[in-house]
Coordinates of N, CA, C and O in Angstrom, one line a residue:
M1 N 14.6 22.7 22.8 CA 15.9 22.1 22.5 C 16.7 23.1 21.6 O 16.1 23.7 20.7
N2 N 18.0 23.3 22.0 CA 18.7 24.3 21.1 C 19.2 23.6 19.8 O 19.3 22.3 19.8
R3 N 19.4 24.4 18.8 CA 19.8 23.8 17.5 C 21.0 23.0 17.5 O 21.1 22.0 16.8
D4 N 22.1 23.4 18.2 CA 23.3 22.7 18.2 C 23.1 21.3 18.8 O 23.7 20.3 18.2
A5 N 22.4 21.2 19.9 CA 22.1 19.8 20.4 C 21.3 19.0 19.5 O 21.5 17.8 19.4
A6 N 20.3 19.6 18.8 CA 19.5 18.8 17.9 C 20.3 18.3 16.7 O 20.2 17.2 16.3
V7 N 21.2 19.2 16.1 CA 22.0 18.8 15.0 C 23.0 17.7 15.4 O 23.1 16.7 14.7
D8 N 23.5 17.8 16.6 CA 24.5 16.8 17.1 C 23.7 15.4 17.2 O 24.2 14.4 16.7
L9 N 22.5 15.4 17.8 CA 21.8 14.2 18.0 C 21.4 13.6 16.6 O 21.6 12.4 16.4
L10 N 20.9 14.4 15.7 CA 20.5 13.9 14.4 C 21.7 13.4 13.6 O 21.6 12.4 12.9
D11 N 22.8 14.1 13.7 CA 24.0 13.7 13.0 C 24.5 12.3 13.5 O 24.9 11.4 12.7
R12 N 24.4 12.1 14.8 CA 24.8 10.8 15.4 C 23.7 9.7 15.0 O 24.1 8.6 14.6
L13 N 22.5 10.1 15.0 CA 21.4 9.1 14.5 C 21.6 8.7 13.1 O 21.6 7.6 12.7
H14 N 21.8 9.7 12.2 CA 21.9 9.4 10.8 C 23.2 8.7 10.5 O 23.2 7.8 9.6
A15 N 24.3 9.0 11.2 CA 25.5 8.2 11.0 C 25.4 6.8 11.4 O 25.8 5.9 10.7
A16 N 24.7 6.6 12.5 CA 24.4 5.2 13.0 C 23.5 4.5 12.0 O 23.7 3.3 11.7
Q17 N 22.5 5.1 11.5 CA 21.6 4.5 10.6 C 22.3 4.2 9.3 O 22.2 3.1 8.7
N18 N 23.1 5.2 8.8 CA 23.8 4.9 7.5 C 24.8 3.7 7.7 O 24.9 2.9 6.7
D19 N 25.4 3.6 8.8 CA 26.3 2.5 9.0 C 25.5 1.2 9.1 O 25.9 0.2 8.4
F20 N 24.4 1.2 9.8 CA 23.6 0.0 9.9 C 23.1 -0.4 8.5 O 23.1 -1.5 8.1
Y21 N 22.5 0.6 7.7 CA 21.9 0.3 6.4 C 23.0 -0.2 5.4 O 22.6 -0.8 4.5
A22 N 24.2 0.2 5.7 CA 25.3 -0.3 4.8 C 25.8 -1.7 5.2 O 26.7 -2.2 4.5
G23 N 25.3 -2.3 6.3 CA 25.7 -3.6 6.7 C 26.3 -3.7 8.0 O 26.7 -4.7 8.5
G24 N 26.5 -2.5 8.7 CA 27.1 -2.5 10.0 C 26.2 -3.0 11.1 O 25.1 -3.4 10.9
V25 N 26.8 -3.0 12.3 CA 26.1 -3.5 13.5 C 25.1 -2.5 14.0 O 25.2 -1.3 13.7
A26 N 24.2 -2.9 14.8 CA 23.1 -2.0 15.3 C 23.4 -1.3 16.6 O 22.6 -0.6 17.1
T27 N 24.6 -1.6 17.2 CA 24.8 -1.1 18.6 C 24.7 0.4 18.8 O 23.9 0.8 19.7
A28 N 25.3 1.2 18.0 CA 25.3 2.6 18.1 C 23.9 3.1 17.8 O 23.4 4.1 18.5
L29 N 23.2 2.6 16.9 CA 21.8 3.0 16.6 C 20.9 2.6 17.7 O 20.1 3.5 18.2
R30 N 21.0 1.5 18.3 CA 20.1 1.0 19.4 C 20.3 2.0 20.6 O 19.3 2.3 21.3
E31 N 21.5 2.5 20.9 CA 21.8 3.3 22.0 C 21.1 4.7 21.9 O 20.9 5.4 22.9
L32 N 20.7 5.1 20.7 CA 20.1 6.4 20.4 C 18.6 6.4 20.5 O 18.0 7.4 20.4
L33 N 18.0 5.2 20.7 CA 16.6 5.0 20.7 C 16.1 4.6 22.1 O 16.7 3.8 22.7
T34 N 14.9 5.1 22.5 CA 14.3 4.7 23.8 C 13.8 3.3 23.6 O 13.5 2.9 22.5
A35 N 13.6 2.6 24.7 CA 13.1 1.2 24.7 C 11.7 1.2 24.1 O 11.3 0.2 23.5
D36 N 10.9 2.2 24.4 CA 9.5 2.3 24.0 C 9.3 3.1 22.7 O 8.2 3.7 22.5
I37 N 10.3 3.2 21.9 CA 10.2 4.0 20.7 C 9.0 3.7 19.8 O 8.6 2.5 19.8
T38 N 8.5 4.7 19.1 CA 7.5 4.5 18.1 C 8.0 5.2 16.8 O 8.5 6.3 16.9
W39 N 7.9 4.4 15.7 CA 8.4 4.9 14.4 C 7.3 4.8 13.4 O 6.8 3.6 13.2
T40 N 6.8 5.9 12.8 CA 5.7 5.8 11.9 C 6.1 6.2 10.5 O 6.7 7.2 10.3
V41 N 5.8 5.3 9.6 CA 6.0 5.5 8.1 C 4.7 5.5 7.4 O 4.1 4.4 7.4
P42 N 4.3 6.6 6.8 CA 3.0 6.6 6.1 C 3.1 5.9 4.7 O 4.2 5.6 4.2
G43 N 1.9 5.7 4.1 CA 1.9 5.2 2.8 C 1.3 3.8 2.6 O 0.9 3.2 3.5
D44 N 1.4 3.4 1.3 CA 1.0 2.1 0.9 C 2.2 1.4 0.2 O 2.3 1.5 -1.0
N45 N 3.1 0.9 1.0 CA 4.3 0.3 0.5 C 4.9 -0.7 1.4 O 4.3 -0.9 2.5
R46 N 6.0 -1.3 1.1 CA 6.5 -2.4 1.9 C 7.1 -2.0 3.3 O 7.4 -2.9 4.1
I47 N 7.3 -0.7 3.5 CA 7.9 -0.3 4.8 C 6.9 0.5 5.6 O 7.2 0.9 6.7
A48 N 5.7 0.8 5.1 CA 4.7 1.6 5.8 C 4.2 0.9 7.0 O 4.1 -0.3 7.0
G49 N 4.0 1.7 8.0 CA 3.4 1.1 9.3 C 3.8 1.9 10.5 O 4.6 2.9 10.4
T50 N 3.2 1.6 11.6 CA 3.7 2.1 12.9 C 4.3 1.0 13.7 O 3.7 0.0 13.9
Y51 N 5.5 1.3 14.0 CA 6.4 0.3 14.7 C 6.6 0.7 16.2 O 7.0 1.9 16.4
R52 N 6.3 -0.2 17.1 CA 6.4 0.2 18.5 C 7.4 -0.7 19.2 O 7.3 -2.0 19.1
G53 N 8.3 -0.1 19.9 CA 9.4 -0.9 20.7 C 10.6 -1.2 19.8 O 10.5 -1.1 18.6
L54 N 11.7 -1.5 20.4 CA 12.9 -1.7 19.7 C 12.8 -2.9 18.7 O 13.4 -2.8 17.6
D55 N 12.2 -3.9 19.1 CA 12.1 -5.1 18.2 C 11.4 -4.8 16.9 O 11.9 -5.1 15.8
E56 N 10.2 -4.1 17.0 CA 9.5 -3.8 15.8 C 10.2 -2.7 15.0 O 10.3 -2.8 13.7
V57 N 10.8 -1.7 15.6 CA 11.5 -0.7 14.9 C 12.7 -1.3 14.2 O 13.0 -1.0 13.0
F58 N 13.4 -2.2 14.9 CA 14.6 -2.8 14.2 C 14.1 -3.8 13.1 O 14.9 -4.0 12.1
G59 N 13.0 -4.4 13.2 CA 12.4 -5.2 12.1 C 12.2 -4.3 10.9 O 12.5 -4.7 9.8
Y60 N 11.7 -3.1 11.1 CA 11.5 -2.2 10.0 C 12.9 -1.8 9.4 O 13.1 -1.8 8.2
F61 N 13.8 -1.4 10.3 CA 15.2 -1.1 9.8 C 15.8 -2.2 9.0 O 16.4 -2.0 7.9
W62 N 15.7 -3.4 9.5 CA 16.2 -4.6 8.8 C 15.5 -4.8 7.4 O 16.2 -5.0 6.4
R63 N 14.2 -4.6 7.4 CA 13.5 -4.8 6.1 C 13.9 -3.7 5.1 O 14.2 -4.0 3.9
R64 N 14.1 -2.5 5.6 CA 14.5 -1.4 4.7 C 15.9 -1.7 4.1 O 16.2 -1.5 3.0
R65 N 16.8 -2.1 5.0 CA 18.2 -2.5 4.6 C 18.2 -3.6 3.6 O 18.9 -3.5 2.6
D66 N 17.3 -4.6 3.8 CA 17.3 -5.7 2.8 C 16.7 -5.3 1.5 O 17.2 -5.7 0.4
I67 N 15.6 -4.6 1.5 CA 15.0 -4.1 0.2 C 16.0 -3.3 -0.6 O 16.1 -3.5 -1.8
A68 N 16.7 -2.4 0.1 CA 17.7 -1.6 -0.6 C 19.1 -2.3 -0.8 O 20.0 -1.6 -1.3
D69 N 19.2 -3.5 -0.4 CA 20.4 -4.3 -0.6 C 21.6 -3.6 -0.1 O 22.6 -3.5 -0.8
R70 N 21.5 -3.0 1.1 CA 22.5 -2.2 1.8 C 23.0 -1.0 1.1 O 24.2 -0.6 1.3
T71 N 22.2 -0.4 0.2 CA 22.6 0.8 -0.5 C 21.9 2.1 0.1 O 22.3 3.2 -0.4
F72 N 21.0 1.9 1.0 CA 20.2 3.1 1.4 C 21.1 4.0 2.3 O 21.8 3.5 3.2
Q73 N 21.1 5.3 2.0 CA 21.9 6.3 2.8 C 21.0 7.5 2.9 O 20.3 7.9 2.0
M74 N 21.3 8.2 4.0 CA 20.5 9.5 4.3 C 21.5 10.6 4.4 O 22.6 10.5 4.9
N75 N 21.0 11.8 4.0 CA 21.8 13.0 4.1 C 20.9 14.1 4.7 O 20.0 14.6 4.0
R76 N 21.2 14.6 5.9 CA 20.5 15.6 6.6 C 20.8 17.0 5.9 O 21.9 17.3 5.7
L77 N 19.7 17.7 5.6 CA 19.9 19.0 4.9 C 19.6 20.2 5.9 O 20.4 21.1 5.9
D78 N 18.6 20.1 6.7 CA 18.3 21.2 7.6 C 17.6 20.7 8.8 O 16.9 19.7 8.7
V79 N 17.6 21.5 9.9 CA 17.0 21.1 11.1 C 16.2 22.3 11.7 O 16.7 23.4 11.6
L80 N 15.0 22.0 12.1 CA 14.2 23.1 12.8 C 13.9 22.7 14.2 O 13.6 21.5 14.5
V81 N 14.1 23.6 15.1 CA 13.8 23.4 16.5 C 13.0 24.6 17.1 O 12.9 25.6 16.4
G82 N 12.5 24.4 18.2 CA 11.7 25.4 18.9 C 11.7 25.1 20.4 O 12.5 24.4 20.9
E83 N 10.6 25.5 21.0 CA 10.4 25.2 22.4 C 10.1 23.7 22.6 O 9.4 23.2 21.7
G84 N 10.5 23.1 23.6 CA 10.2 21.7 23.8 C 11.2 20.8 23.3 O 12.3 21.2 22.9
D85 N 10.8 19.5 23.2 CA 11.8 18.4 22.8 C 11.4 17.8 21.5 O 11.4 16.6 21.3
R86 N 11.0 18.6 20.5 CA 10.7 18.0 19.2 C 11.6 18.7 18.2 O 11.9 19.9 18.2
I87 N 12.1 17.9 17.2 CA 13.0 18.3 16.2 C 12.4 17.9 14.8 O 11.8 16.8 14.7
A88 N 12.5 18.8 13.9 CA 12.1 18.4 12.5 C 13.4 18.5 11.6 O 14.2 19.5 11.7
A89 N 13.6 17.5 10.8 CA 14.8 17.5 9.9 C 14.4 17.2 8.5 O 13.7 16.2 8.2
L90 N 14.8 18.0 7.6 CA 14.7 17.7 6.2 C 15.9 16.9 5.8 O 17.0 17.2 6.0
T91 N 15.6 15.7 5.2 CA 16.6 14.7 4.9 C 16.4 14.1 3.5 O 15.2 13.9 3.1
D92 N 17.5 14.0 2.7 CA 17.4 13.3 1.5 C 17.8 11.8 1.7 O 18.7 11.5 2.5
G93 N 17.2 11.0 0.9 CA 17.5 9.6 0.9 C 17.9 9.1 -0.5 O 17.3 9.6 -1.5
V94 N 18.8 8.1 -0.6 CA 19.2 7.5 -1.8 C 19.3 6.0 -1.6 O 19.7 5.6 -0.5
A95 N 18.9 5.3 -2.6 CA 19.1 3.8 -2.6 C 19.0 3.2 -4.0 O 18.3 3.9 -4.9
T96 N 19.6 2.1 -4.2 CA 19.4 1.3 -5.4 C 18.5 0.2 -5.0 O 18.8 -0.7 -4.2
I97 N 17.3 0.1 -5.7 CA 16.3 -0.9 -5.4 C 15.9 -1.5 -6.7 O 15.5 -0.8 -7.6
G98 N 16.0 -2.8 -6.8 CA 15.7 -3.5 -8.0 C 16.5 -3.1 -9.2 O 16.0 -3.1 -10.3
G99 N 17.8 -2.7 -8.9 CA 18.7 -2.2 -10.0 C 18.5 -0.8 -10.4 O 19.2 -0.3 -11.3
A100 N 17.5 -0.1 -9.9 CA 17.3 1.3 -10.2 C 17.7 2.3 -9.1 O 17.4 2.0 -7.9
D101 N 18.3 3.4 -9.4 CA 18.7 4.4 -8.5 C 17.5 5.3 -8.1 O 16.8 5.7 -9.0
H102 N 17.3 5.5 -6.8 CA 16.2 6.3 -6.4 C 16.7 7.4 -5.5 O 17.7 7.2 -4.7
H103 N 16.0 8.6 -5.5 CA 16.3 9.7 -4.6 C 15.0 10.3 -4.1 O 14.0 10.4 -4.9
W104 N 14.9 10.6 -2.9 CA 13.6 11.2 -2.3 C 14.0 12.1 -1.2 O 15.1 12.1 -0.6
S105 N 13.0 12.9 -0.7 CA 13.2 13.8 0.4 C 12.1 13.6 1.4 O 10.9 13.3 1.0
T106 N 12.4 13.7 2.7 CA 11.4 13.5 3.7 C 11.7 14.6 4.8 O 12.8 15.2 4.9
V107 N 10.7 14.8 5.6 CA 10.8 15.5 6.9 C 10.6 14.4 7.9 O 9.7 13.7 7.9
G108 N 11.6 14.4 8.8 CA 11.5 13.5 10.0 C 11.1 14.3 11.2 O 11.8 15.3 11.5
L109 N 10.0 14.0 11.8 CA 9.6 14.7 13.0 C 9.9 13.8 14.2 O 9.4 12.7 14.3
Y110 N 10.8 14.3 15.1 CA 11.3 13.4 16.2 C 10.9 14.0 17.6 O 11.1 15.2 17.8
D111 N 10.5 13.1 18.5 CA 10.4 13.5 19.9 C 11.6 13.0 20.6 O 12.1 11.8 20.4
V112 N 12.2 13.8 21.4 CA 13.4 13.5 22.1 C 13.2 13.4 23.6 O 12.5 14.3 24.2
V113 N 13.7 12.4 24.2 CA 13.7 12.2 25.7 C 15.1 12.0 26.1 O 15.7 11.1 25.7
G114 N 15.6 13.0 26.9 CA 17.0 12.9 27.3 C 17.8 13.2 26.0 O 17.6 14.1 25.3
Q115 N 18.7 12.3 25.7 CA 19.5 12.3 24.5 C 19.1 11.2 23.5 O 20.0 10.7 22.8
Q116 N 17.9 10.7 23.6 CA 17.4 9.6 22.8 C 16.2 10.0 22.0 O 15.4 10.8 22.5
I117 N 16.0 9.3 20.9 CA 14.8 9.5 20.1 C 13.7 8.6 20.7 O 13.9 7.4 20.8
A118 N 12.5 9.2 21.0 CA 11.4 8.4 21.6 C 10.3 8.2 20.5 O 9.5 7.2 20.7
A119 N 10.3 9.0 19.5 CA 9.3 8.8 18.4 C 9.8 9.5 17.2 O 10.5 10.4 17.2
C120 N 9.4 8.9 16.0 CA 9.7 9.5 14.7 C 8.5 9.3 13.8 O 7.9 8.3 13.8
W121 N 8.1 10.4 13.2 CA 7.1 10.4 12.1 C 7.8 10.8 10.8 O 8.3 11.9 10.7
L122 N 7.8 9.9 9.9 CA 8.5 10.2 8.6 C 7.4 10.8 7.6 O 6.3 10.2 7.5
L123 N 7.7 11.9 7.0 CA 6.8 12.6 6.1 C 7.4 12.8 4.8 O 8.2 13.7 4.6
P124 N 7.2 11.9 3.8 CA 7.8 12.1 2.5 C 7.2 13.4 1.8 O 6.0 13.6 1.9
L125 N 8.1 14.1 1.1 CA 7.6 15.3 0.4 C 6.8 15.0 -0.8 O 5.9 15.7 -1.2
D126 N 7.1 13.8 -1.4 CA 6.3 13.3 -2.6 C 5.8 11.9 -2.2 O 6.5 10.9 -2.5
P127 N 4.7 11.8 -1.5 CA 4.2 10.5 -1.1 C 4.0 9.5 -2.2 O 4.3 8.3 -1.9
R128 N 3.5 9.9 -3.3 CA 3.4 8.9 -4.4 C 4.7 8.3 -4.9 O 4.8 7.1 -5.1
A129 N 5.7 9.2 -5.0 CA 7.0 8.7 -5.5 C 7.6 7.8 -4.4 O 8.2 6.8 -4.7
F130 N 7.5 8.2 -3.1 CA 8.0 7.4 -2.0 C 7.3 6.0 -2.0 O 8.0 5.0 -1.9
D131 N 6.0 6.0 -2.2 CA 5.3 4.7 -2.2 C 5.9 3.8 -3.4 O 6.1 2.6 -3.3
A132 N 6.1 4.5 -4.6 CA 6.5 3.7 -5.7 C 8.0 3.2 -5.5 O 8.2 2.0 -5.8
I133 N 8.8 4.0 -4.9 CA 10.2 3.5 -4.6 C 10.2 2.3 -3.7 O 10.8 1.3 -3.9
W134 N 9.4 2.4 -2.6 CA 9.4 1.3 -1.6 C 8.4 0.2 -1.8 O 8.3 -0.7 -1.1
S135 N 7.8 0.3 -3.0 CA 6.9 -0.8 -3.4 C 7.5 -1.7 -4.5 O 7.0 -2.7 -4.9
A136 N 8.6 -1.2 -5.1 CA 9.3 -1.9 -6.2 C 9.7 -3.3 -5.8 O 10.0 -3.6 -4.7

């Protein structure tokens, strides 16, 4: 996948996620995901797990939105591409959870089929801090 196509896809994904997490509708976000999507979040916290299919993935999205009381936002920093249909993106996240402001960084590893995300593995750069944030 070329870098420009990867950046465009991730920018659209993150814009749709940010809109949804702020209280918007899920239509644009749903269009960017395959029906058989798999989304994996590591750790020991309230959002950790492997979610399969749109219903489970959106259940996770809804839970994250509710925990962060619609304050969660993402900012893509950099994108890595190579041969094949996999993208890695360094992304910062911010949210106010339980009255405290939080900031963290992750690498999202995405499998792309056509112009849709077929899988995501979220890799926090500081797993203990990530667990603490999403366990609050």
